[in-house]
Amino acid sequence: MLRSKRKSKSPYARPNAHPALRALNPATTATQTQAGPSRPTQAAVQFVSTQPQNQEHQLPVDDPTTSEQTAVPLPSIAPSIPLSTSGPNTTVWIIAIYTPFYIALYTLKLCMLKETLHTTSILFGLDVQFFSRKQTPMAADEDADVFEITDFTTASDWERYVARLEEVLHEWKLVNSNPLPPAPRGSLSTGKWHEKKESISFADFSFLVTYKYLERDDIQKSGEESRPSPDDESEEKESSEEALPTVMADMMSLDNDFPSKSHCLSRWFGLQEFVVITPSQSSAAIESESRIKILLSSVSIALNNTGSPVPVFIQIQQYWRQMFSGACVLPGSSIDFDVIHLKTAPPQYSHLSGLLDVFKAKMATQVMPRPTVMVAVRFTYILTEWHNSTWPQEPPDFSSPMEDEVGCSDFGNLPFGASEDPVSEMQLACTWPSLSEDMIVENQNYSDLDPMQAPQWAVRIIMTEDPNCLLGKYLSEFLKISHRKETVEDLLWNLLSKEDDDQTGDISQALQKLTEPKVAKMYNIPSLSNVVHSASSRLAIKPGQAPINGDTLTTLLEFLFPDAKPVSEKTDKDESETESDKPSTKYSSIIEDLSKHLKSAPDDSLLHNLVTALVMVNMHHGGIRGVAQLWQEFVLEMRYRWENKFLISGINPGSPNLGTCLLYQKLQMLNCCIERKIKREQLYKGYTGQSLEEQKDSDSEEAVSSQLTTSDSEPCAASEEEQSKESGSSGTTATVSKESTDRLQQSRKEQQKQTSRKEKEGIPAKRPHLDSSSDDDDEFFECEDEDKEKDEEEENEEDGEEEEEEDNEEDEEMEVETIKAKETTTPEGEEVSMEVSGTSSSSYMDSITHKPEGRLAKSGDLKLLNSEEPLYIPITQDPSPMTEDMLEEHAEVLARLGTSSEGAQLRARMQSACLVSDMESFKAANPGCTIEDFVRWYSPRDWIEEDESTKENPIGHLSTRMQIPGNIWSEAWQSAKPVPARRQKRLFDDTKEAEKVLHFLSAMKPADVVVHLLPLLLHSSIVNIISNEDSDVPKVKEMIEHLISKSSMVTRTPHQHVRRYEDLVKLITLTETLIARATSLKAKFPSSLVESSSGKEEVEKFISDLLHINEVPINGGPTGPVGNMIHKLFVAAQRDLHMVMDDEENKEETSSNTVPDFPRPSAREYILRTAAPRPAPYSKSLPHKMTCSIIEGHEFRLAGAFASDTIFQ
Amino acid sequence: MGDTEVLTTLKILIIGESSVGKSSLLLRFTDDTFDPEQAATIGVDFKVKTLQVDGNRAKLAIWDTAGQERFRTLTPSYYRGAQGAILVYDVTNRASFQKLDVWLNELETFSTKHDLIKMLVGNKIDQENREVSKEDGLKFARKHHMLFIEASAKTREGVQCAFEELVEKIIQTPGLWETSNRGVDISQGGQAASACQGYCAVI
Ligand SMILES: Nc1nc2c(ncn2[C@@H]2O[C@H](COP(=O)(O)OP(=O)(O)O)[C@@H](O)[C@H]2O)c(=O)[nH]1
Ligand SMILES: [Mg+2]
């Protein structure tokens, strides 16, 4: 390499003769300066030539002598001599300047000019003439002494720009890189692309420089070998010299013609790496020729200076035109890239022979014989009219699902599917991958290119951007509520009447519909409902203004609470539903497992129905206000059920299931409370009957009723028992809700009977009265009548001592008093009842004075230690049901006590209520027992039997830990009085807990409601997706599994984030779209069109591939089974199209013979390439490529890459 | 090393029949003592200890439970969210070993994390009158995919090791303790491609 004589030390840029220089002499405008990588002994100005971009602009090639004269900037002072190369591969010409004086002068002039020139050229654009590139370089000899100018002041915008560009190329390590092998087949579209970005400004303009490159994991391992570092030894240099530069290898590789998707530059030229410079703002498109030239020159300089072999493009014209101009500088050669873009194809060029002419003309090679051009062609045919399928398959009727009284199932089903055909068109690409130009003819009159002869077929399906998927739409609308801040009251303020007076007459029409008239029918307690209404503060809604109108609301509520519907109506519905409800697919096991995977609720719970109803209401009945209204009604119904002791249907019995979502647990809790309340009141009735006198004192009227109730108590208790037995035995199957519904219905009927009987007896309003009073008497835990029955049974079994029973009654009275006394001493506290009852307790210790009470069963054949009495297991209080939030609170309280021994003590005491209660029950059941007896039942491993112990005569002792004086167990034992469970203070306060739940519910804003229902929403949606999925496409199944596992994770995380659910809704939409696409494709490519079973399989695979592969190659091309089907589809579409014309013109059917099988190709692409010496016949043979795409009626585009030898030209 | 940040808080349960030595094991682990006068647990008890495992500091919240039948209705509520469970039996008491199935079942039903790590500990190996052999313990653990160790709260043998092993295993099971703050990454199926600027196909 030759070095520049002047070495600029400008920190910005080394070049120092620039546009200014060119401006001085048009002949030199194309030449560029460069400072070599510093060899201080030499200094020279380098001029580099770039290839002409367009033939038109190319000036006649000057011979070196003329160029010498024209090129020298100040010829009169500084004559230059061509320095014909100091190495065979140099293309650099030099101006040698002999005297410092000249230089100084020259620089001065230059600077002045440069300033003016720059502003003009950048801001206004210079005359093209000035910038038309000149092929001839300039030359000057060089041998002079070192001459250096350190100049920081003169760095222009342009210099900075070029310098920055070079810097960026260095940063990205695009310098001196060794050639890569061409990209593997198809990898341009399937591979992973990366990009690096950098912003560079040129004066006021800012450009974005982007390096895009394909990840080459195929050569990463052997990366060292394929791209040896440039400093390596000569052997490797030789080998790398032999290797074709990356860009050329890419251009000539046949493996990536017609990529299915890729950057257009990569598509046209086959590039696996390139740099694009685009104006940062699309408004600042580079349109003037002169600017394009400046920018291209800059690129050439930068590439030359850095020695980077990567092609660099400048995006020109408006973005949409996809116009680029580019350059690539290689050792000994360079490549020019150009794009021509027209709206329509000039007729003479719109076929292969015309394009070959263009190609050859551009190449302008003079060698004979001319090298043959290799051609690759692809025709694309579009099918939009599908002969055999229309969309929608089943017209989804969502006009007004609720308006007409079709039934409640309309609220129970989320919508599903796309409302528009998700598949809009099919594109068939027929490819001739490699033809020699003389093997094929295509001109204006004749074409060899018949799609049925094309060796390769591939299909691409264009999907509708947004096929309007209903489920996704409904869900995302529903989710939006979660961001709203309004409370129910905010939303319904104008609907809620505040005067209580209105209530009786003007109560919420719908609720009234549900509760009042129907209650009257169903429950047959006409007077009850009024009392209830005024008692519970129901918010009345003014009719006519509500988002949900009365009839709809009734339908909704009947749907949610089918047990509140008249029996006759209900049973019919149920049967029809159960039949249609069976999605007997491959997914049924998945559906079954779903409620385990997700933290939501058991299948088909009340909450599932609620969430779907809310989603529908949100879309069709007033949006968030409708949601607020329905929620309001729901909460009221919950309160109504609590106050009137109707179990909530659609909620599994038992303690809150911690594997379900919080809201479901809350409802389970409420149900527990209702159940306890029912039992409690049954018991109360029993008591009132027995402690008659006491009651009389307080309220004589009530006593009458009590008596009556007592007379009724037998059938009542029976029904209760039946109910509790059933609820105990029912499993977790989906049928439970229905069973329990029926059961409820039954039990309600029983109650109806009772009440009506009472009514007949002339005491109508007593029950409600009882109800309200019962709330005050909730201090006792009851163990229902069956306990007593069992007691009796056992006692009878034992000895038939009937007198004991009578005694019992007397006793009871006494007990009641004791308890009353206990109550008064209890200062509000409940948990630490042990301490409380411990005050006056010792008298009860080991007392034999009382009669046994509350026995459940004998504990094997154990006998009490101190007597011959058998040891009885007492009836105990059930453990308190807890929801997860209570539990968390509880655990936190326990944990907060710390780990000290005092903390542990306190913790034990806090939890001893249950132990004390059990001890009291035990004492009551086993008169004369000792703590040893208790331990033998309760903690048998703390009773250590001696060896000589026998069954009849048990001998043993307590474990050491139980013997420690003052330990909490013996302490508790001391304090425990013999009180049967049913008269103990309740460990579980159902009234309080029910109120807590109801408060929780009514305090929820619509946004909270949505958040709490999200797990159910997911659950229902997944079930919905699955029941609509019958495509058998593996990809769909994959998606569903993915969806389930994500949902499982999201519903289980302790803190629920709406954002995660939003992501999941996106996933649901995606799945829904995929299923819609699969369905549509199945209809469009019916496997019925294929005879052979292997063909059917192939069609299925094809459909499956279409869903996730951009462009699906057709096995066997036009002759394979899929190809055959596609052919038929085109033929059918063509027939359809032409039949119409036939009819119009009344032609005969025979014309169908002339109808072509395929329409005109919508797009034609040609790739022409060859290797030929350029520019001179004696130049090296270099690759050239031209890509042409003609899109019918849309665009005509040529993209050419022509290489030229920069040494032998 | 001591003040490295606490990586995470782990919830660990100790379950098993009453008087197999659950509370004693816990006391040995947290306070390195043995108290023969330890009272029988009522309901649940709770202790905390930080532990250094693999250079990670983990804070352990250990919930000790009463094994008595009657408490069994109460204690499972506290199983919620536990990442690890230590099932204890008494090697000198065959019955306590035979009841393990019941305890496993209990865990299965009430633990909210299905992949929680279970460890089987045979306690009181300092005593002579062994009724359950080590092989039996090993067999049971293998069958139910548990960690296994024999220990003595009295002589401290195996106690520290048991807890450390369990914690290490939990930490190696990232799904268990990571609070998974990462958002749900949606793998966009199909056509959105990064390499092209809105120009995918020719047409
Ligand atoms: N010999 C011996 N006794 C033990 C050991 N661990 C516990 N014990 C004793 O077993 C009894 C019950 O222990 P405890 O920890 O309260 O059992 P827990 O009911 O399972 O909590 C106590 O008397 C302890 O002293 C042990 O490793 N060796
Ligand atoms: Mg204990």
PDB file of C-alpha atoms in Angstrom, chain A residues 789-860:
ATOM      1  CA  GLU A 789     -79.903 -40.340  69.760  1.00  0.00           C
ATOM      2  CA  LYS A 790     -76.604 -42.045  69.773  1.00  0.00           C
ATOM      3  CA  ASP A 791     -76.244 -41.376  73.430  1.00  0.00           C
ATOM      4  CA  GLU A 792     -79.505 -42.962  73.967  1.00  0.00           C
ATOM      5  CA  GLU A 793     -78.683 -45.849  71.807  1.00  0.00           C
ATOM      6  CA  GLU A 794     -75.565 -46.581  73.659  1.00  0.00           C
ATOM      7  CA  GLU A 795     -77.094 -46.168  76.961  1.00  0.00           C
ATOM      8  CA  ASN A 796     -79.853 -48.451  76.000  1.00  0.00           C
ATOM      9  CA  GLU A 797     -77.375 -50.831  74.652  1.00  0.00           C
ATOM     10  CA  GLU A 798     -75.527 -50.703  77.873  1.00  0.00           C
ATOM     11  CA  ASP A 799     -78.157 -51.403  80.389  1.00  0.00           C
ATOM     12  CA  GLY A 800     -81.355 -49.918  79.242  1.00  0.00           C
ATOM     13  CA  GLU A 801     -81.345 -47.471  82.063  1.00  0.00           C
ATOM     14  CA  GLU A 802     -84.159 -45.290  81.063  1.00  0.00           C
ATOM     15  CA  GLU A 803     -84.169 -43.350  84.185  1.00  0.00           C
ATOM     16  CA  GLU A 804     -80.911 -41.876  83.214  1.00  0.00           C
ATOM     17  CA  GLU A 805     -82.572 -40.136  80.365  1.00  0.00           C
ATOM     18  CA  GLU A 806     -84.957 -38.425  82.643  1.00  0.00           C
ATOM     19  CA  ASP A 807     -82.145 -37.451  84.888  1.00  0.00           C
ATOM     20  CA  ASN A 808     -80.506 -36.055  81.876  1.00  0.00           C
ATOM     21  CA  GLU A 809     -83.241 -33.627  81.379  1.00  0.00           C
ATOM     22  CA  GLU A 810     -83.003 -32.363  84.867  1.00  0.00           C
ATOM     23  CA  ASP A 811     -79.335 -32.136  84.527  1.00  0.00           C
ATOM     24  CA  GLU A 812     -79.652 -30.135  81.478  1.00  0.00           C
ATOM     25  CA  GLU A 813     -81.376 -27.420  83.259  1.00  0.00           C
ATOM     26  CA  MET A 814     -78.638 -27.251  85.745  1.00  0.00           C
ATOM     27  CA  GLU A 815     -76.039 -27.196  83.067  1.00  0.00           C
ATOM     28  CA  VAL A 816     -77.670 -24.357  81.286  1.00  0.00           C
ATOM     29  CA  GLU A 817     -77.379 -22.318  84.372  1.00  0.00           C
ATOM     30  CA  THR A 818     -73.788 -23.145  84.829  1.00  0.00           C
ATOM     31  CA  ILE A 819     -73.080 -22.107  81.366  1.00  0.00           C
ATOM     32  CA  LYS A 820     -74.918 -18.905  81.812  1.00  0.00           C
ATOM     33  CA  ALA A 821     -72.761 -18.263  84.777  1.00  0.00           C
ATOM     34  CA  LYS A 822     -69.725 -19.048  82.783  1.00  0.00           C
ATOM     35  CA  GLU A 823     -70.812 -16.670  80.127  1.00  0.00           C
ATOM     36  CA  THR A 824     -71.076 -13.818  82.493  1.00  0.00           C
ATOM     37  CA  THR A 825     -67.587 -14.390  83.730  1.00  0.00           C
ATOM     38  CA  THR A 826     -66.283 -14.523  80.225  1.00  0.00           C
ATOM     39  CA  PRO A 827     -64.991 -11.104  79.299  1.00  0.00           C
ATOM     40  CA  GLU A 828     -65.660 -11.170  75.579  1.00  0.00           C
ATOM     41  CA  GLY A 829     -62.754 -13.519  75.152  1.00  0.00           C
ATOM     42  CA  GLU A 830     -63.174 -16.801  73.408  1.00  0.00           C
ATOM     43  CA  GLU A 831     -59.897 -18.225  72.322  1.00  0.00           C
ATOM     44  CA  VAL A 832     -58.311 -18.508  75.705  1.00  0.00           C
ATOM     45  CA  SER A 833     -61.312 -20.047  77.283  1.00  0.00           C
ATOM     46  CA  MET A 834     -59.105 -22.413  79.201  1.00  0.00           C
ATOM     47  CA  GLU A 835     -57.814 -19.694  81.401  1.00  0.00           C
ATOM     48  CA  VAL A 836     -61.253 -18.356  81.904  1.00  0.00           C
ATOM     49  CA  SER A 837     -62.876 -21.568  82.845  1.00  0.00           C
ATOM     50  CA  GLY A 838     -59.895 -22.361  84.994  1.00  0.00           C
ATOM     51  CA  THR A 839     -61.011 -19.945  87.656  1.00  0.00           C
ATOM     52  CA  SER A 840     -63.616 -21.965  89.418  1.00  0.00           C
ATOM     53  CA  SER A 841     -62.845 -25.342  88.131  1.00  0.00           C
ATOM     54  CA  SER A 842     -61.133 -27.590  90.606  1.00  0.00           C
ATOM     55  CA  SER A 843     -64.414 -28.744  91.976  1.00  0.00           C
ATOM     56  CA  TYR A 844     -65.041 -30.585  88.745  1.00  0.00           C
ATOM     57  CA  MET A 845     -61.812 -32.439  88.841  1.00  0.00           C
ATOM     58  CA  ASP A 846     -62.394 -36.122  88.693  1.00  0.00           C
ATOM     59  CA  SER A 847     -65.892 -35.596  89.900  1.00  0.00           C
ATOM     60  CA  ILE A 848     -68.131 -38.575  89.658  1.00  0.00           C
ATOM     61  CA  THR A 849     -71.107 -36.563  90.624  1.00  0.00           C
ATOM     62  CA  HIS A 850     -72.417 -35.864  87.174  1.00  0.00           C
ATOM     63  CA  LYS A 851     -74.113 -38.105  84.706  1.00  0.00           C
ATOM     64  CA  PRO A 852     -72.252 -39.017  81.552  1.00  0.00           C
ATOM     65  CA  GLU A 853     -73.056 -36.851  78.574  1.00  0.00           C
ATOM     66  CA  GLY A 854     -72.015 -36.448  74.989  1.00  0.00           C
ATOM     67  CA  ARG A 855     -70.685 -39.933  74.392  1.00  0.00           C
ATOM     68  CA  LEU A 856     -69.813 -40.863  70.867  1.00  0.00           C
ATOM     69  CA  ALA A 857     -68.614 -44.444  71.163  1.00  0.00           C
ATOM     70  CA  LYS A 858     -66.641 -46.772  73.340  1.00  0.00           C
ATOM     71  CA  SER A 859     -62.977 -46.645  72.695  1.00  0.00           C
ATOM     72  CA  GLY A 860     -62.361 -50.286  71.929  1.00  0.00           C
TER      73      GLY A 860
END
